[in-house]
Coordinates of C-alpha atoms in Angstrom, one line a residue:
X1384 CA 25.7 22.9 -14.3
X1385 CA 29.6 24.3 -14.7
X1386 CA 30.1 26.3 -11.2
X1387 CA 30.8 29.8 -12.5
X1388 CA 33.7 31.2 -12.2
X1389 CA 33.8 34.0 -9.4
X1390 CA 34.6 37.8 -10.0
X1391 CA 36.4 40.1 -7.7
X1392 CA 34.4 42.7 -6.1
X1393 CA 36.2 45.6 -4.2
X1394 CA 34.0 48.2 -2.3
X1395 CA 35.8 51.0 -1.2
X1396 CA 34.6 55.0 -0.8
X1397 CA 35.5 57.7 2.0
X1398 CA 32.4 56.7 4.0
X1399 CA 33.3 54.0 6.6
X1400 CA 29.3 54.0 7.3
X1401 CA 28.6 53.7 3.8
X1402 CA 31.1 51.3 2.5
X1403 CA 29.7 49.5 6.1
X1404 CA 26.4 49.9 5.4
X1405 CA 26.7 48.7 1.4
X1406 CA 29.0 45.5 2.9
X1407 CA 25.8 44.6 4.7
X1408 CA 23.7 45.0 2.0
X1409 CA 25.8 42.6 -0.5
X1410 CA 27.1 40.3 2.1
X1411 CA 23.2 39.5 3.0
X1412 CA 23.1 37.6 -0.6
X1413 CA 24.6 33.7 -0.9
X1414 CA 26.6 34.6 -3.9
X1415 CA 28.3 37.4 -2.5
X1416 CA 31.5 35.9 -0.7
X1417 CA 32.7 39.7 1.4
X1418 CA 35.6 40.2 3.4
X1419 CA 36.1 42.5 6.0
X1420 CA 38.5 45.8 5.9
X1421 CA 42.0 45.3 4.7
X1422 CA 42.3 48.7 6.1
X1423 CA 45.6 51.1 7.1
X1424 CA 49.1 50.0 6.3
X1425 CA 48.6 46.1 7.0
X1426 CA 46.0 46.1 3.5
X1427 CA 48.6 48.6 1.7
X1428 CA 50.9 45.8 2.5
X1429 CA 49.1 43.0 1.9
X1430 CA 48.1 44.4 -1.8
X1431 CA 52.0 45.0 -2.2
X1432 CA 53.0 41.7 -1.3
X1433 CA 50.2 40.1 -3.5
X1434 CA 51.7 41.9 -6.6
X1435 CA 55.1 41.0 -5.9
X1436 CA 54.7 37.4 -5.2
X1437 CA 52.4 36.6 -8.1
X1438 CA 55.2 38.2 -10.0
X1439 CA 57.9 36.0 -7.9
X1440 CA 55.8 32.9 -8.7
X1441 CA 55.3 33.1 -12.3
X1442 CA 52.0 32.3 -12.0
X1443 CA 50.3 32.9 -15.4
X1444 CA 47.3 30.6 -15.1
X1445 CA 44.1 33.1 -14.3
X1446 CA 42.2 30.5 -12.2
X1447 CA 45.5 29.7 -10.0
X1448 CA 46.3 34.0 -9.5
X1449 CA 42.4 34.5 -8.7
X1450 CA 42.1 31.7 -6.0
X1451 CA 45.7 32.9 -4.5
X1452 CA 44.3 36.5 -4.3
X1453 CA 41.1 35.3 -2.7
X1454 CA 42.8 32.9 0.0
X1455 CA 44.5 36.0 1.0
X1456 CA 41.4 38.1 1.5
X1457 CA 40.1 35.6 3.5
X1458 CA 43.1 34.9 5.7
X1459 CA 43.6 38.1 6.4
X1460 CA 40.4 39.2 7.0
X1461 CA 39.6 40.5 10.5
X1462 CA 37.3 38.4 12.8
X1463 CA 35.5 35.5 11.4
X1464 CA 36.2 35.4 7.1
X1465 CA 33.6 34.8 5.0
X1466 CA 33.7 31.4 3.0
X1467 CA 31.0 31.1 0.5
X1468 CA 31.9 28.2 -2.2
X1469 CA 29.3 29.2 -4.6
X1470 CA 29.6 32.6 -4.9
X1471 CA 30.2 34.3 -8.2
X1472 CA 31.9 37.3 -6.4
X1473 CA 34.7 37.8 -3.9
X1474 CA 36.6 40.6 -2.8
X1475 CA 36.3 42.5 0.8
X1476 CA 35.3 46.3 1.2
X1477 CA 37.8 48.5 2.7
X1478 CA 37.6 52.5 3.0
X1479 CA 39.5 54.3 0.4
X1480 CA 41.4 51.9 -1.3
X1481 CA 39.9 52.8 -4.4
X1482 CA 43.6 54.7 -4.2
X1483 CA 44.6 51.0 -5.2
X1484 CA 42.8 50.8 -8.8
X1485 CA 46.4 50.1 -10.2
X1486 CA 47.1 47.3 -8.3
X1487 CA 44.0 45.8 -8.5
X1488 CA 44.1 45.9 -11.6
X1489 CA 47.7 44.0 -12.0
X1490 CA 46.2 41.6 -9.4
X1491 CA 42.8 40.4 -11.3
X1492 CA 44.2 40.6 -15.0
X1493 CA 42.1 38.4 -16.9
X1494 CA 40.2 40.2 -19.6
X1495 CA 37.3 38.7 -19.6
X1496 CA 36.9 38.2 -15.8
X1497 CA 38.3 42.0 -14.9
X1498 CA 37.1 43.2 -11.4
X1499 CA 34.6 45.2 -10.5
X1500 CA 34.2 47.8 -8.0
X1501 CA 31.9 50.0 -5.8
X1502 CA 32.7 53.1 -5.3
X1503 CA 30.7 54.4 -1.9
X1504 CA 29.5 57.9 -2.0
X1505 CA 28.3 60.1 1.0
X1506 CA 27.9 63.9 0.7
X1507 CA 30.9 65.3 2.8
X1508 CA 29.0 67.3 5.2
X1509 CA 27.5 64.1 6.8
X1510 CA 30.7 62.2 6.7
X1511 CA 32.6 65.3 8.5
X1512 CA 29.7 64.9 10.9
X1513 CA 30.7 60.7 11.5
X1514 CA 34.4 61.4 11.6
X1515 CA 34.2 63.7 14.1
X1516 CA 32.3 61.5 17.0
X1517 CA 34.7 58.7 16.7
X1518 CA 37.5 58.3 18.6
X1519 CA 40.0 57.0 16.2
X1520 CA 39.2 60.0 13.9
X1521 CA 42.3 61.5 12.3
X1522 CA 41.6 64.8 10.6
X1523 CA 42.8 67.3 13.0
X1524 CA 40.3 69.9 11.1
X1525 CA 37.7 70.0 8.3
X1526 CA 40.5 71.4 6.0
X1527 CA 42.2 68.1 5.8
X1528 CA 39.3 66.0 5.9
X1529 CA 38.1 67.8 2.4
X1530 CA 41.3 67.1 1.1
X1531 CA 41.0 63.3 1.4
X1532 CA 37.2 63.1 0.4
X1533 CA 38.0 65.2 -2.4
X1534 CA 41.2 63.2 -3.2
X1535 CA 38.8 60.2 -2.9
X1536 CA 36.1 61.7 -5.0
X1537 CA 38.8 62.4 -7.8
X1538 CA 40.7 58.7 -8.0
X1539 CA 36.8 57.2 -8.3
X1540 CA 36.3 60.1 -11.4
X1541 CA 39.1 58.0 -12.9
X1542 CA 38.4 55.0 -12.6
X1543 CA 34.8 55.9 -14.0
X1544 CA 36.7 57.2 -16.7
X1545 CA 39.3 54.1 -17.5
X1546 CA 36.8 51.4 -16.8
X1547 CA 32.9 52.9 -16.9
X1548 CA 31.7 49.7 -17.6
X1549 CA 33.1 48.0 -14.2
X1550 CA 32.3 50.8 -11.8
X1551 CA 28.9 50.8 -9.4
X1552 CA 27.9 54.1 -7.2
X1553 CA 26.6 53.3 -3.5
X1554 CA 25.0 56.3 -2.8
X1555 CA 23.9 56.2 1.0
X1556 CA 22.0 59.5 0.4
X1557 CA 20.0 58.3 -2.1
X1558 CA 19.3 55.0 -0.4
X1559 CA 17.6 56.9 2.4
X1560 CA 15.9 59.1 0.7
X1561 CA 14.0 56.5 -1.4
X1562 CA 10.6 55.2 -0.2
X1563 CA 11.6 51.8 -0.6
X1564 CA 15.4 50.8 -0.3
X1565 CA 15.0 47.8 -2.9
X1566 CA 13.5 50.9 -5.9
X1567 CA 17.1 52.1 -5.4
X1568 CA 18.7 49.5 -5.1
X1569 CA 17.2 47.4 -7.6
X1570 CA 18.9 48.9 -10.8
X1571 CA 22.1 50.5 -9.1
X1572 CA 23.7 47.1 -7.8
X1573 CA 21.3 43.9 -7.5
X1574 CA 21.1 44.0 -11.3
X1575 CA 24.1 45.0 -12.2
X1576 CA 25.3 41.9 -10.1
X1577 CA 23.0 39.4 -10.6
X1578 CA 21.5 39.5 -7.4
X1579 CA 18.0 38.0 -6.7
X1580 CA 15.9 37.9 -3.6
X1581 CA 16.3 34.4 -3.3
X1582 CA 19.3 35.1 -2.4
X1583 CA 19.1 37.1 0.2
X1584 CA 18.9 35.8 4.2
X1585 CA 16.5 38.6 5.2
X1586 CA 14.9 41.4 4.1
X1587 CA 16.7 44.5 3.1
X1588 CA 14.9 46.8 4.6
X1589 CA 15.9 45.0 8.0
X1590 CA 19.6 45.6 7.8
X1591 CA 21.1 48.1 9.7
X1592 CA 24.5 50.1 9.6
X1593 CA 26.8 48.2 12.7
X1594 CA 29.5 50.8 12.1
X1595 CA 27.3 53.5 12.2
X1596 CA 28.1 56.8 15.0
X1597 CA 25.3 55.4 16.7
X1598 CA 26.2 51.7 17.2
X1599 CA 29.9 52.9 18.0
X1600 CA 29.4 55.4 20.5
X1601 CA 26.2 55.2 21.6
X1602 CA 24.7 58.5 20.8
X1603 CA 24.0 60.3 17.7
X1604 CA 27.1 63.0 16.8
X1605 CA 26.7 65.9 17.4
X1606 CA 25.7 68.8 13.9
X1607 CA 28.9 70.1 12.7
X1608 CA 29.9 73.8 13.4
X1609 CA 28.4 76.1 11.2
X1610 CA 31.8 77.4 10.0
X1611 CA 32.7 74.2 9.0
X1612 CA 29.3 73.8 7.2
X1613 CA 30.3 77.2 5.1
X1614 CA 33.7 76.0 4.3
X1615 CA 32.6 72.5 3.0
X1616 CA 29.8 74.7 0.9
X1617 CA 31.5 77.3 -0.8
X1618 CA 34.4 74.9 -1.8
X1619 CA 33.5 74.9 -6.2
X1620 CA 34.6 71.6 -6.4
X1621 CA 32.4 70.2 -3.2
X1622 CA 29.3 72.0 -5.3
X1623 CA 30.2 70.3 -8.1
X1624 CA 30.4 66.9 -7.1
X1625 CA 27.1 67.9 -5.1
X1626 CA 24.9 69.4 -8.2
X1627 CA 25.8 65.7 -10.1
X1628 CA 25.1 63.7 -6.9
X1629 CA 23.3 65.2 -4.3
X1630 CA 21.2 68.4 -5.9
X1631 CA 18.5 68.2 -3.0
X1632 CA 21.7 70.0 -0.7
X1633 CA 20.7 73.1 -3.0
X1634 CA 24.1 74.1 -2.9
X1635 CA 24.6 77.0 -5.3
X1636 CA 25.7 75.7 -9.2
X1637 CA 29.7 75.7 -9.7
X1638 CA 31.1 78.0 -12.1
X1639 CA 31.1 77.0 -15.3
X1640 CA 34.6 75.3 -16.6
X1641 CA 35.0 74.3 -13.4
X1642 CA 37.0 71.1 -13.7
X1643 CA 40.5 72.7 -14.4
X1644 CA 39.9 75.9 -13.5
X1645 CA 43.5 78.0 -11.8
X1646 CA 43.2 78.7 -8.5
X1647 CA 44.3 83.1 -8.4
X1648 CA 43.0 83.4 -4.9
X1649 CA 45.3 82.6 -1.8
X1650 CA 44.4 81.1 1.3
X1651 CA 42.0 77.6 2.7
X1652 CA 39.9 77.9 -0.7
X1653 CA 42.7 78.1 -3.3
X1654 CA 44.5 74.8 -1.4
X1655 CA 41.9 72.8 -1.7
X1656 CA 41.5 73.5 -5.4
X1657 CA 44.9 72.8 -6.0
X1658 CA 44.2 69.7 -3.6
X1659 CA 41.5 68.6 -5.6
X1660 CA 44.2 69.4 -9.3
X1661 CA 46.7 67.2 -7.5
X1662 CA 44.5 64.7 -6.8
X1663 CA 43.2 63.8 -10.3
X1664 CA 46.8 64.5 -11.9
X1665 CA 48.4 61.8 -9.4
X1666 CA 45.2 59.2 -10.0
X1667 CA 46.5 59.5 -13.6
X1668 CA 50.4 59.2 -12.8
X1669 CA 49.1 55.9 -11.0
X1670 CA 47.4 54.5 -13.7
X1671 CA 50.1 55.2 -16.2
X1672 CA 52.8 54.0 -14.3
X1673 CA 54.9 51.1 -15.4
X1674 CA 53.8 47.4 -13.9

């Protein structure tokens, strides 16, 4: 049998335990050949480099620009890279470089082998929550944290919109919620993928999250403040995102024509709207800009 040719995978999302947690999950199957995080500058850099010098090279052959991109993964993954010769997916999971979607995109440009990405999704009150108990958190409040999970939450809106067909949620909320982990996820990534049990070294329901608060610290974070809790709730655009993918919050509905609606009111609420404008508007100046 012809080996099949392998497809680039990129997980990304604002979670770091749920693009973790989803990393474990696809990593546990022989087919799925997952890097660690290309995370910060150094994967910025990387990605930059990668474009350029495929450019430099002239290299026009798919197969040859593929296996180039995919050496580089694994040589610059952190700790021990994976190298799985079978596998009919590659690609590494990083947090938030679904801010990347352009450069991916010049990077795997074969038509019919385009990649495919999974976009990790955790409601923002529990992700305030992780950020806050580890040390190398960087928000100085929940005001700027919003701003990046909404920014995050707005370039994955576009890519749903550019590529639908090559997009996969994660959501970690839903996972948990479900009696069995496999009834989700079953028809939201193993068959989408191609993924059978056979596959798999051990059960899912025995994996756990290594970058979870827990395993880093020690002890589970401490709630959030209730102000921040009201800020991230009354935010339209948070209960928006929340009535499509997390209803059970019971957040109250957003108002209707919410998506472009002008922000009149001054203050933390109107600059996170116009956060949340500027986000989507510069997703689209990055997709629309010159290669």
């Amino acid at each position: 049998m012809a080996q099949i040719e392998p497809r680039p995978l990129i997980v990304c999302g604002m979670g770091r335990s749920g693009t973790r947690m989803c990393a474990n999950i696809l990593r546990n199957s022989s087919l799925v050949e997952l890097q660690g995080e290309l995370g910060g500058p150094a994967g910025t850099r990387l990605l930059a480099w990668l474009e350029a010098a495929l450019a430099q090279r002239r290299i026009e052959d798919f197969d040859t620009r593929y296996d180039f991109v995919r050496r580089a993964f694994r040589l610059s993954a952190p700790g021990r890279p994976s190298d799985r010769p079978h596998a009919i997916w590659f690609g590494h999971k990083t947090p938030r470089h679904e801010r990347h979607f352009r450069r991916y995109e010049t990077l795997f440009d074969n038509p019919e082998n385009r990649p495919v990405y999974v976009y990790c999704l955790r409601n923002p009150f529990d992700v305030w929550r992780s950020y806050q108990a580890m040390p190398w958190n960087k928000f100085r409040d929940v005001d700027t944290f919003l701003e990046a999970w909404l920014r995050s939450v707005a370039v994955y809106e576009l890519i749903a919109e550019r590529a639908p067909d090559r997009v996969l949620v994660f959501n970690l909320d839903r996972m948990l919620r479900a009696a069995d982990w496999r009834d989700y996820l079953e028809p939201t990534l193993f068959q989408p993928l191609g993924l059978s049990g056979e596959t798999f070294s051990r059960p899912v329901i025995t994996l756990r999250n290594s970058n979870s608060s827990l395993n880093k610290t020690g002890a589970r974070p401490d709630p959030i403040s209730e102000a921040d809790r009201r800020a991230i709730a009354r935010q339209p655009e948070v209960r928006r995102i929340a009535a499509e993918h997390f209803p059970w919050l019971g957040l109250p509905p957003p108002p209707p024509g919410l998506i472009r609606r002008d922000a009149k009111k001054s203050g933390r609420m109107a600059r996170l709207r116009r956060t949340a404008v500027r986000a989507w508007r510069q997703a689209r100046r990055e997709w629309n800009r010159p290669r």
